[in-house]
Amino acid sequence: MKVGFLQTSPLFGKKDENIDKAMATIQSLNADLFVLPELFNTGYQFTSREEVLALAERVPDGQTTRAFVKLSKERGMYIVAGLAERENGRCYNSSILVGPDGFIGCYRKLHLFYYEKQWFEPGNRKLAVYDIGKAKVGVMICFDWFFPEVARYLAVEGADIICHPANLVLPYCPQAMITRCIENRVFAVTANRIGTESRSEEPLTFIGTSQIVGPKGEIFYRASTDRNEAMVVEIDPKIARDKNITPMNHLLNDRRFQVVSSRTEDFKNKLGCLRQRL
Ligand code: ACM
C-alpha cells in the first residue's frame, strides 16, 4: 500500500490558490492514501471568530470537500485533509476523509492548541476508525499527539494507520510520534506545514518535518523544516495487526486496568484497596 503526505506553506485566506496548488501536486502522484496538513486551505493564524466563520466550510457540501471527493474519484485515492468546518454558526478544526466512493467522514479536533480555543469549538464527536480496504485508518489532528490516549484509542479500535494532519509549532512532536507508533504498533503519517504567519503580535513558525513512521518506530521518511514536499512510501499495513511484543507480551491485552486507571479518583481508590489487602 502506498501512503504519502503533502508538506505545504498555505497563503492565509487564499483558499482557491491553496486548494488548486495542493490538487495540482496530488494529480501528479500515485498513492492509495494521502494526508494533507491541518487547515491546509485557509492557513492557521486567525484573528477573529468572524474571520474563521468567513473561511470555514460546511462538510460535506463545502468547496474543499466537494473538490477532494472529485479528485479522490479521479485518482482512485483516499485523502485526509484539514480544514475549518462550519456548522450552525460554530466552527471546528476538522479533517475530512474522502475516497473513490465519495465522502467518508469528518473528525473534529478534540484538543485545541492555544488561541485555537478562541476560534473553534472542541470536537464533539467520537474518534472513528474507517476500513478503506487496504487498511483501517484513524484520524487525529496536530496537538492531539500530546494526549497519548487518542492514539491508543485509535489503536484499540483497530487502526493500522493514524493519519495526522498538523500545523506544528512545538519541536517535540516528530520524536513523540515515534513513541506513539511503538507503544501502539501502528503506522503514522504526519502531514505538517512550513513557513511563518505573523498575523498577530506573536508570529508562529511551523516546523515542517512531516514524516511517515512504522510500528517499530522506523522513520520511513522525514521531510525538511523549510521546503514544500510531497512523499509517498510503500508500507504493509498488516504489520500493525501483530500486537505481540514477545510471545508472552501482547501490547493491548497486557494492560493493567485493575491498578492503572487514567481517572485519578479511580486510581486512588484502587491503590487504597490494594494497600488494605497487603
Ligand atoms: C497545533 O495543534 N496546531 C499545534
PDB file of C-alpha atoms in Angstrom, residues 13-278:
ATOM      1  CA  GLY A  13      -7.092  33.263   3.434  1.00  0.00           C
ATOM      2  CA  LYS A  14      -6.262  32.380  -0.188  1.00  0.00           C
ATOM      3  CA  LYS A  15      -8.411  29.302  -0.316  1.00  0.00           C
ATOM      4  CA  ASP A  16      -8.677  28.920  -4.082  1.00  0.00           C
ATOM      5  CA  GLU A  17      -4.912  29.170  -4.519  1.00  0.00           C
ATOM      6  CA  ASN A  18      -4.164  26.788  -1.658  1.00  0.00           C
ATOM      7  CA  ILE A  19      -6.666  24.207  -2.881  1.00  0.00           C
ATOM      8  CA  ASP A  20      -5.547  24.456  -6.535  1.00  0.00           C
ATOM      9  CA  LYS A  21      -1.875  24.110  -5.626  1.00  0.00           C
ATOM     10  CA  ALA A  22      -2.450  21.069  -3.406  1.00  0.00           C
ATOM     11  CA  MET A  23      -4.669  19.425  -6.015  1.00  0.00           C
ATOM     12  CA  ALA A  24      -2.146  20.013  -8.795  1.00  0.00           C
ATOM     13  CA  THR A  25       0.523  18.222  -6.744  1.00  0.00           C
ATOM     14  CA  ILE A  26      -1.791  15.334  -5.883  1.00  0.00           C
ATOM     15  CA  GLN A  27      -2.748  14.952  -9.592  1.00  0.00           C
ATOM     16  CA  SER A  28       0.862  14.017 -10.321  1.00  0.00           C
ATOM     17  CA  LEU A  29       1.154  11.415  -7.536  1.00  0.00           C
ATOM     18  CA  ASN A  30       0.356   7.766  -7.245  1.00  0.00           C
ATOM     19  CA  ALA A  31      -0.862   6.818  -3.759  1.00  0.00           C
ATOM     20  CA  ASP A  32      -3.581   4.805  -2.028  1.00  0.00           C
ATOM     21  CA  LEU A  33      -3.794   7.147   0.947  1.00  0.00           C
ATOM     22  CA  PHE A  34      -2.604  10.731   1.060  1.00  0.00           C
ATOM     23  CA  VAL A  35      -2.586  13.146   4.019  1.00  0.00           C
ATOM     24  CA  LEU A  36      -2.570  16.957   3.886  1.00  0.00           C
ATOM     25  CA  PRO A  37      -1.843  19.349   6.767  1.00  0.00           C
ATOM     26  CA  GLU A  38      -4.278  20.803   9.298  1.00  0.00           C
ATOM     27  CA  LEU A  39      -6.138  23.877   7.915  1.00  0.00           C
ATOM     28  CA  PHE A  40      -4.257  23.398   4.657  1.00  0.00           C
ATOM     29  CA  ASN A  41      -6.725  25.522   2.663  1.00  0.00           C
ATOM     30  CA  THR A  42      -7.041  28.586   4.923  1.00  0.00           C
ATOM     31  CA  GLY A  43      -3.786  28.992   6.828  1.00  0.00           C
ATOM     32  CA  TYR A  44      -3.635  28.920  10.614  1.00  0.00           C
ATOM     33  CA  GLN A  45      -3.400  32.224  12.434  1.00  0.00           C
ATOM     34  CA  PHE A  46      -6.945  33.590  12.629  1.00  0.00           C
ATOM     35  CA  THR A  47      -7.540  36.904  14.360  1.00  0.00           C
ATOM     36  CA  SER A  48     -11.303  36.843  14.972  1.00  0.00           C
ATOM     37  CA  ARG A  49     -14.262  34.471  15.034  1.00  0.00           C
ATOM     38  CA  GLU A  50     -15.759  36.384  12.106  1.00  0.00           C
ATOM     39  CA  GLU A  51     -12.661  35.590  10.072  1.00  0.00           C
ATOM     40  CA  VAL A  52     -12.943  31.879  10.897  1.00  0.00           C
ATOM     41  CA  LEU A  53     -16.651  31.854  10.033  1.00  0.00           C
ATOM     42  CA  ALA A  54     -15.967  33.549   6.697  1.00  0.00           C
ATOM     43  CA  LEU A  55     -13.309  30.988   5.716  1.00  0.00           C
ATOM     44  CA  ALA A  56     -14.907  27.887   7.254  1.00  0.00           C
ATOM     45  CA  GLU A  57     -16.945  25.487   5.129  1.00  0.00           C
ATOM     46  CA  ARG A  58     -19.758  23.093   5.563  1.00  0.00           C
ATOM     47  CA  VAL A  59     -18.883  19.417   5.349  1.00  0.00           C
ATOM     48  CA  PRO A  60     -19.518  17.554   3.089  1.00  0.00           C
ATOM     49  CA  ASP A  61     -21.152  20.125   0.783  1.00  0.00           C
ATOM     50  CA  GLY A  62     -18.475  22.838   1.021  1.00  0.00           C
ATOM     51  CA  GLN A  63     -15.949  23.802  -1.650  1.00  0.00           C
ATOM     52  CA  THR A  64     -12.949  21.822  -0.373  1.00  0.00           C
ATOM     53  CA  THR A  65     -14.761  18.584   0.385  1.00  0.00           C
ATOM     54  CA  ARG A  66     -16.503  18.625  -2.989  1.00  0.00           C
ATOM     55  CA  ALA A  67     -13.225  19.284  -4.818  1.00  0.00           C
ATOM     56  CA  PHE A  68     -11.455  16.492  -2.959  1.00  0.00           C
ATOM     57  CA  VAL A  69     -14.274  13.992  -3.474  1.00  0.00           C
ATOM     58  CA  LYS A  70     -13.890  14.622  -7.218  1.00  0.00           C
ATOM     59  CA  LEU A  71     -10.115  14.301  -7.035  1.00  0.00           C
ATOM     60  CA  SER A  72     -10.327  11.066  -4.994  1.00  0.00           C
ATOM     61  CA  LYS A  73     -12.643   9.551  -7.585  1.00  0.00           C
ATOM     62  CA  GLU A  74     -10.377  10.574 -10.463  1.00  0.00           C
ATOM     63  CA  ARG A  75      -7.199   9.338  -8.784  1.00  0.00           C
ATOM     64  CA  GLY A  76      -8.685   6.263  -7.026  1.00  0.00           C
ATOM     65  CA  MET A  77      -7.140   7.561  -3.837  1.00  0.00           C
ATOM     66  CA  TYR A  78      -8.179   8.116  -0.216  1.00  0.00           C
ATOM     67  CA  ILE A  79      -7.390  11.616   1.030  1.00  0.00           C
ATOM     68  CA  VAL A  80      -7.309  13.143   4.514  1.00  0.00           C
ATOM     69  CA  ALA A  81      -7.222  16.946   4.645  1.00  0.00           C
ATOM     70  CA  GLY A  82      -7.551  19.550   7.396  1.00  0.00           C
ATOM     71  CA  LEU A  83      -9.995  22.439   7.077  1.00  0.00           C
ATOM     72  CA  ALA A  84     -12.080  24.864   9.120  1.00  0.00           C
ATOM     73  CA  GLU A  85     -15.590  23.417   9.331  1.00  0.00           C
ATOM     74  CA  ARG A  86     -18.757  25.459   9.906  1.00  0.00           C
ATOM     75  CA  GLU A  87     -21.985  24.075  11.294  1.00  0.00           C
ATOM     76  CA  ASN A  88     -24.870  26.139  12.728  1.00  0.00           C
ATOM     77  CA  GLY A  89     -22.670  29.179  13.325  1.00  0.00           C
ATOM     78  CA  ARG A  90     -19.993  27.165  15.154  1.00  0.00           C
ATOM     79  CA  CYS A  91     -16.557  26.329  13.793  1.00  0.00           C
ATOM     80  CA  TYR A  92     -14.434  23.233  14.255  1.00  0.00           C
ATOM     81  CA  ASN A  93     -10.839  22.489  13.363  1.00  0.00           C
ATOM     82  CA  SER A  94     -11.640  19.393  11.316  1.00  0.00           C
ATOM     83  CA  SER A  95     -10.194  16.838   8.918  1.00  0.00           C
ATOM     84  CA  ILE A  96     -12.166  15.146   6.203  1.00  0.00           C
ATOM     85  CA  LEU A  97     -11.612  11.640   4.854  1.00  0.00           C
ATOM     86  CA  VAL A  98     -12.768  11.107   1.279  1.00  0.00           C
ATOM     87  CA  GLY A  99     -12.294   8.197  -1.092  1.00  0.00           C
ATOM     88  CA  PRO A 100     -13.091   6.897  -4.565  1.00  0.00           C
ATOM     89  CA  ASP A 101     -16.712   6.273  -3.474  1.00  0.00           C
ATOM     90  CA  GLY A 102     -17.157   9.759  -2.042  1.00  0.00           C
ATOM     91  CA  PHE A 103     -17.210  11.420   1.372  1.00  0.00           C
ATOM     92  CA  ILE A 104     -16.404   9.055   4.249  1.00  0.00           C
ATOM     93  CA  GLY A 105     -16.072  11.010   7.471  1.00  0.00           C
ATOM     94  CA  CYS A 106     -15.022  14.141   9.293  1.00  0.00           C
ATOM     95  CA  TYR A 107     -13.012  14.314  12.517  1.00  0.00           C
ATOM     96  CA  ARG A 108     -13.255  17.414  14.722  1.00  0.00           C
ATOM     97  CA  LYS A 109     -10.070  18.155  16.673  1.00  0.00           C
ATOM     98  CA  LEU A 110     -10.554  17.233  20.326  1.00  0.00           C
ATOM     99  CA  HIS A 111      -7.578  19.050  21.868  1.00  0.00           C
ATOM    100  CA  LEU A 112      -7.390  22.664  20.740  1.00  0.00           C
ATOM    101  CA  PHE A 113      -3.993  24.342  20.970  1.00  0.00           C
ATOM    102  CA  TYR A 114      -3.502  27.842  22.454  1.00  0.00           C
ATOM    103  CA  TYR A 115      -5.533  30.529  20.575  1.00  0.00           C
ATOM    104  CA  GLU A 116      -7.467  27.866  18.699  1.00  0.00           C
ATOM    105  CA  LYS A 117      -9.580  27.826  21.872  1.00  0.00           C
ATOM    106  CA  GLN A 118     -10.830  31.307  20.951  1.00  0.00           C
ATOM    107  CA  TRP A 119     -11.753  30.424  17.382  1.00  0.00           C
ATOM    108  CA  PHE A 120     -13.006  26.843  17.427  1.00  0.00           C
ATOM    109  CA  GLU A 121     -15.293  24.610  19.430  1.00  0.00           C
ATOM    110  CA  PRO A 122     -13.590  21.495  20.774  1.00  0.00           C
ATOM    111  CA  GLY A 123     -14.520  18.341  18.867  1.00  0.00           C
ATOM    112  CA  ASN A 124     -17.850  16.861  19.933  1.00  0.00           C
ATOM    113  CA  ARG A 125     -17.714  13.534  18.121  1.00  0.00           C
ATOM    114  CA  LYS A 126     -16.124  10.213  18.971  1.00  0.00           C
ATOM    115  CA  LEU A 127     -12.874   9.248  17.317  1.00  0.00           C
ATOM    116  CA  ALA A 128     -13.522   6.842  14.479  1.00  0.00           C
ATOM    117  CA  VAL A 129     -11.654   4.153  12.563  1.00  0.00           C
ATOM    118  CA  TYR A 130     -12.525   3.566   8.923  1.00  0.00           C
ATOM    119  CA  ASP A 131     -11.926   0.497   6.803  1.00  0.00           C
ATOM    120  CA  ILE A 132     -10.591   1.717   3.457  1.00  0.00           C
ATOM    121  CA  GLY A 133      -9.960  -1.746   2.057  1.00  0.00           C
ATOM    122  CA  LYS A 134      -6.177  -1.985   2.155  1.00  0.00           C
ATOM    123  CA  ALA A 135      -6.049  -0.736   5.782  1.00  0.00           C
ATOM    124  CA  LYS A 136      -8.015   0.592   8.709  1.00  0.00           C
ATOM    125  CA  VAL A 137      -7.326   4.249   9.331  1.00  0.00           C
ATOM    126  CA  GLY A 138      -7.934   6.677  12.168  1.00  0.00           C
ATOM    127  CA  VAL A 139      -7.544  10.446  12.149  1.00  0.00           C
ATOM    128  CA  MET A 140      -6.200  12.799  14.804  1.00  0.00           C
ATOM    129  CA  ILE A 141      -5.114  16.427  14.392  1.00  0.00           C
ATOM    130  CA  CYS A 142      -1.840  18.039  15.462  1.00  0.00           C
ATOM    131  CA  PHE A 143      -1.893  18.757  19.250  1.00  0.00           C
ATOM    132  CA  ASP A 144      -3.885  15.549  19.821  1.00  0.00           C
ATOM    133  CA  TRP A 145      -0.419  13.934  19.821  1.00  0.00           C
ATOM    134  CA  PHE A 146       0.162  15.366  23.292  1.00  0.00           C
ATOM    135  CA  PHE A 147      -2.656  13.180  24.652  1.00  0.00           C
ATOM    136  CA  PRO A 148      -1.478   9.586  24.209  1.00  0.00           C
ATOM    137  CA  GLU A 149      -4.955   8.230  24.869  1.00  0.00           C
ATOM    138  CA  VAL A 150      -6.019   9.457  21.412  1.00  0.00           C
ATOM    139  CA  ALA A 151      -3.553   7.258  19.516  1.00  0.00           C
ATOM    140  CA  ARG A 152      -4.235   4.428  21.990  1.00  0.00           C
ATOM    141  CA  TYR A 153      -7.975   4.677  21.414  1.00  0.00           C
ATOM    142  CA  LEU A 154      -7.498   4.548  17.643  1.00  0.00           C
ATOM    143  CA  ALA A 155      -5.217   1.512  18.011  1.00  0.00           C
ATOM    144  CA  VAL A 156      -7.695  -0.260  20.296  1.00  0.00           C
ATOM    145  CA  GLU A 157     -10.406   0.439  17.718  1.00  0.00           C
ATOM    146  CA  GLY A 158      -8.254  -1.325  15.131  1.00  0.00           C
ATOM    147  CA  ALA A 159      -6.459   1.463  13.256  1.00  0.00           C
ATOM    148  CA  ASP A 160      -3.426   0.278  11.285  1.00  0.00           C
ATOM    149  CA  ILE A 161      -2.526   3.801  10.209  1.00  0.00           C
ATOM    150  CA  ILE A 162      -3.005   7.083  12.067  1.00  0.00           C
ATOM    151  CA  CYS A 163      -3.454   9.980   9.662  1.00  0.00           C
ATOM    152  CA  HIS A 164      -2.197  13.106  11.392  1.00  0.00           C
ATOM    153  CA  PRO A 165      -2.755  16.471   9.711  1.00  0.00           C
ATOM    154  CA  ALA A 166      -0.735  19.054  11.644  1.00  0.00           C
ATOM    155  CA  ASN A 167       0.415  22.678  11.907  1.00  0.00           C
ATOM    156  CA  LEU A 168       3.177  22.017  14.405  1.00  0.00           C
ATOM    157  CA  VAL A 169       4.969  24.814  16.192  1.00  0.00           C
ATOM    158  CA  LEU A 170       6.381  22.955  19.223  1.00  0.00           C
ATOM    159  CA  PRO A 171       9.500  20.959  18.333  1.00  0.00           C
ATOM    160  CA  TYR A 172       8.741  17.687  20.138  1.00  0.00           C
ATOM    161  CA  CYS A 173       6.053  16.051  18.025  1.00  0.00           C
ATOM    162  CA  PRO A 174       8.126  14.269  15.356  1.00  0.00           C
ATOM    163  CA  GLN A 175      10.074  12.394  18.056  1.00  0.00           C
ATOM    164  CA  ALA A 176       6.968  11.823  20.192  1.00  0.00           C
ATOM    165  CA  MET A 177       5.109  10.270  17.266  1.00  0.00           C
ATOM    166  CA  ILE A 178       7.784   7.580  17.107  1.00  0.00           C
ATOM    167  CA  THR A 179       6.765   6.610  20.639  1.00  0.00           C
ATOM    168  CA  ARG A 180       3.039   6.785  19.765  1.00  0.00           C
ATOM    169  CA  CYS A 181       3.778   4.297  16.952  1.00  0.00           C
ATOM    170  CA  ILE A 182       5.895   1.954  19.083  1.00  0.00           C
ATOM    171  CA  GLU A 183       3.512   1.897  22.045  1.00  0.00           C
ATOM    172  CA  ASN A 184       0.528   1.173  19.775  1.00  0.00           C
ATOM    173  CA  ARG A 185       2.224  -0.765  16.947  1.00  0.00           C
ATOM    174  CA  VAL A 186       0.683   1.464  14.289  1.00  0.00           C
ATOM    175  CA  PHE A 187       1.869   3.451  11.300  1.00  0.00           C
ATOM    176  CA  ALA A 188       1.519   7.230  11.429  1.00  0.00           C
ATOM    177  CA  VAL A 189       1.547   9.777   8.634  1.00  0.00           C
ATOM    178  CA  THR A 190       2.086  13.292   9.987  1.00  0.00           C
ATOM    179  CA  ALA A 191       1.493  15.976   7.336  1.00  0.00           C
ATOM    180  CA  ASN A 192       2.763  19.301   8.617  1.00  0.00           C
ATOM    181  CA  ARG A 193       3.230  22.755   7.092  1.00  0.00           C
ATOM    182  CA  ILE A 194       6.171  25.124   6.871  1.00  0.00           C
ATOM    183  CA  GLY A 195       6.511  28.900   6.878  1.00  0.00           C
ATOM    184  CA  THR A 196       5.751  31.719   9.310  1.00  0.00           C
ATOM    185  CA  GLU A 197       2.485  33.556   9.915  1.00  0.00           C
ATOM    186  CA  SER A 198       2.684  36.995  11.575  1.00  0.00           C
ATOM    187  CA  ARG A 199      -0.956  37.982  11.738  1.00  0.00           C
ATOM    188  CA  SER A 200      -0.783  38.820  15.462  1.00  0.00           C
ATOM    189  CA  GLU A 201       1.919  40.077  17.837  1.00  0.00           C
ATOM    190  CA  GLU A 202       3.080  36.513  18.285  1.00  0.00           C
ATOM    191  CA  PRO A 203       4.402  35.183  14.948  1.00  0.00           C
ATOM    192  CA  LEU A 204       4.222  31.423  14.529  1.00  0.00           C
ATOM    193  CA  THR A 205       6.827  29.390  12.675  1.00  0.00           C
ATOM    194  CA  PHE A 206       5.773  25.921  11.615  1.00  0.00           C
ATOM    195  CA  ILE A 207       8.394  23.187  11.873  1.00  0.00           C
ATOM    196  CA  GLY A 208       7.805  21.053   8.764  1.00  0.00           C
ATOM    197  CA  THR A 209       9.436  17.638   9.381  1.00  0.00           C
ATOM    198  CA  SER A 210       6.350  15.806   8.178  1.00  0.00           C
ATOM    199  CA  GLN A 211       7.003  12.097   8.438  1.00  0.00           C
ATOM    200  CA  ILE A 212       5.890   8.531   7.888  1.00  0.00           C
ATOM    201  CA  VAL A 213       6.678   6.242  10.820  1.00  0.00           C
ATOM    202  CA  GLY A 214       6.277   2.479  11.217  1.00  0.00           C
ATOM    203  CA  PRO A 215       5.028   0.302  14.105  1.00  0.00           C
ATOM    204  CA  LYS A 216       8.546  -0.269  15.414  1.00  0.00           C
ATOM    205  CA  GLY A 217       9.472   3.383  15.270  1.00  0.00           C
ATOM    206  CA  GLU A 218      11.054   3.187  11.815  1.00  0.00           C
ATOM    207  CA  ILE A 219      11.177   6.609  10.160  1.00  0.00           C
ATOM    208  CA  PHE A 220      10.449   5.756   6.516  1.00  0.00           C
ATOM    209  CA  TYR A 221      10.794   9.397   5.552  1.00  0.00           C
ATOM    210  CA  ARG A 222      11.121  12.680   7.409  1.00  0.00           C
ATOM    211  CA  ALA A 223      10.774  15.934   5.452  1.00  0.00           C
ATOM    212  CA  SER A 224      12.781  19.133   5.685  1.00  0.00           C
ATOM    213  CA  THR A 225      11.940  22.020   8.005  1.00  0.00           C
ATOM    214  CA  ASP A 226      11.591  24.578   5.208  1.00  0.00           C
ATOM    215  CA  ARG A 227      10.570  23.109   1.839  1.00  0.00           C
ATOM    216  CA  ASN A 228       7.270  22.223   0.231  1.00  0.00           C
ATOM    217  CA  GLU A 229       7.440  18.474  -0.275  1.00  0.00           C
ATOM    218  CA  ALA A 230       5.321  15.515  -1.260  1.00  0.00           C
ATOM    219  CA  MET A 231       6.369  11.971  -0.410  1.00  0.00           C
ATOM    220  CA  VAL A 232       4.862   8.546  -0.939  1.00  0.00           C
ATOM    221  CA  VAL A 233       6.252   5.324   0.559  1.00  0.00           C
ATOM    222  CA  GLU A 234       5.206   1.697   0.305  1.00  0.00           C
ATOM    223  CA  ILE A 235       4.109   0.056   3.554  1.00  0.00           C
ATOM    224  CA  ASP A 236       2.462  -3.200   4.604  1.00  0.00           C
ATOM    225  CA  PRO A 237      -0.342  -2.109   6.954  1.00  0.00           C
ATOM    226  CA  LYS A 238      -0.953  -5.698   8.116  1.00  0.00           C
ATOM    227  CA  ILE A 239       2.258  -5.483  10.179  1.00  0.00           C
ATOM    228  CA  ALA A 240       0.347  -3.167  12.547  1.00  0.00           C
ATOM    229  CA  ARG A 241      -2.051  -6.002  13.401  1.00  0.00           C
ATOM    230  CA  ASP A 242       0.593  -8.040  15.224  1.00  0.00           C
ATOM    231  CA  LYS A 243       0.490  -6.619  18.757  1.00  0.00           C
ATOM    232  CA  ASN A 244       2.770  -9.288  20.256  1.00  0.00           C
ATOM    233  CA  ILE A 245       5.914  -7.690  21.641  1.00  0.00           C
ATOM    234  CA  THR A 246       7.258 -11.082  22.755  1.00  0.00           C
ATOM    235  CA  PRO A 247       5.472 -14.466  22.615  1.00  0.00           C
ATOM    236  CA  MET A 248       4.319 -13.629  26.156  1.00  0.00           C
ATOM    237  CA  ASN A 249       3.540  -9.927  25.826  1.00  0.00           C
ATOM    238  CA  HIS A 250       0.580  -8.520  23.968  1.00  0.00           C
ATOM    239  CA  LEU A 251       0.581  -4.773  23.794  1.00  0.00           C
ATOM    240  CA  LEU A 252      -3.142  -4.356  24.399  1.00  0.00           C
ATOM    241  CA  ASN A 253      -4.022  -7.464  26.405  1.00  0.00           C
ATOM    242  CA  ASP A 254      -1.236  -6.907  28.956  1.00  0.00           C
ATOM    243  CA  ARG A 255      -2.667  -3.601  30.139  1.00  0.00           C
ATOM    244  CA  ARG A 256      -3.418  -3.497  33.890  1.00  0.00           C
ATOM    245  CA  PHE A 257      -6.711  -1.669  34.192  1.00  0.00           C
ATOM    246  CA  GLN A 258      -7.154  -3.049  37.707  1.00  0.00           C
ATOM    247  CA  VAL A 259      -4.359  -0.886  39.063  1.00  0.00           C
ATOM    248  CA  VAL A 260      -3.699   1.685  36.364  1.00  0.00           C
ATOM    249  CA  SER A 261      -6.586   3.946  35.556  1.00  0.00           C
ATOM    250  CA  SER A 262      -6.346   7.308  33.883  1.00  0.00           C
ATOM    251  CA  ARG A 263      -9.040   8.640  36.241  1.00  0.00           C
ATOM    252  CA  THR A 264      -7.225   9.885  39.324  1.00  0.00           C
ATOM    253  CA  GLU A 265     -10.044   9.095  41.752  1.00  0.00           C
ATOM    254  CA  ASP A 266     -10.390   5.541  40.445  1.00  0.00           C
ATOM    255  CA  PHE A 267      -6.652   5.164  40.710  1.00  0.00           C
ATOM    256  CA  LYS A 268      -6.526   6.383  44.311  1.00  0.00           C
ATOM    257  CA  ASN A 269      -9.409   4.121  45.301  1.00  0.00           C
ATOM    258  CA  LYS A 270      -7.814   1.104  43.698  1.00  0.00           C
ATOM    259  CA  LEU A 271      -4.480   1.886  45.287  1.00  0.00           C
ATOM    260  CA  GLY A 272      -6.244   2.196  48.680  1.00  0.00           C
ATOM    261  CA  CYS A 273      -7.905  -1.221  48.194  1.00  0.00           C
ATOM    262  CA  LEU A 274      -4.580  -2.753  47.244  1.00  0.00           C
ATOM    263  CA  ARG A 275      -2.853  -1.278  50.315  1.00  0.00           C
ATOM    264  CA  GLN A 276      -5.595  -2.622  52.581  1.00  0.00           C
ATOM    265  CA  ARG A 277      -5.168  -6.071  51.118  1.00  0.00           C
ATOM    266  CA  LEU A 278      -1.363  -6.074  51.515  1.00  0.00           C
TER     267      LEU A 278
END
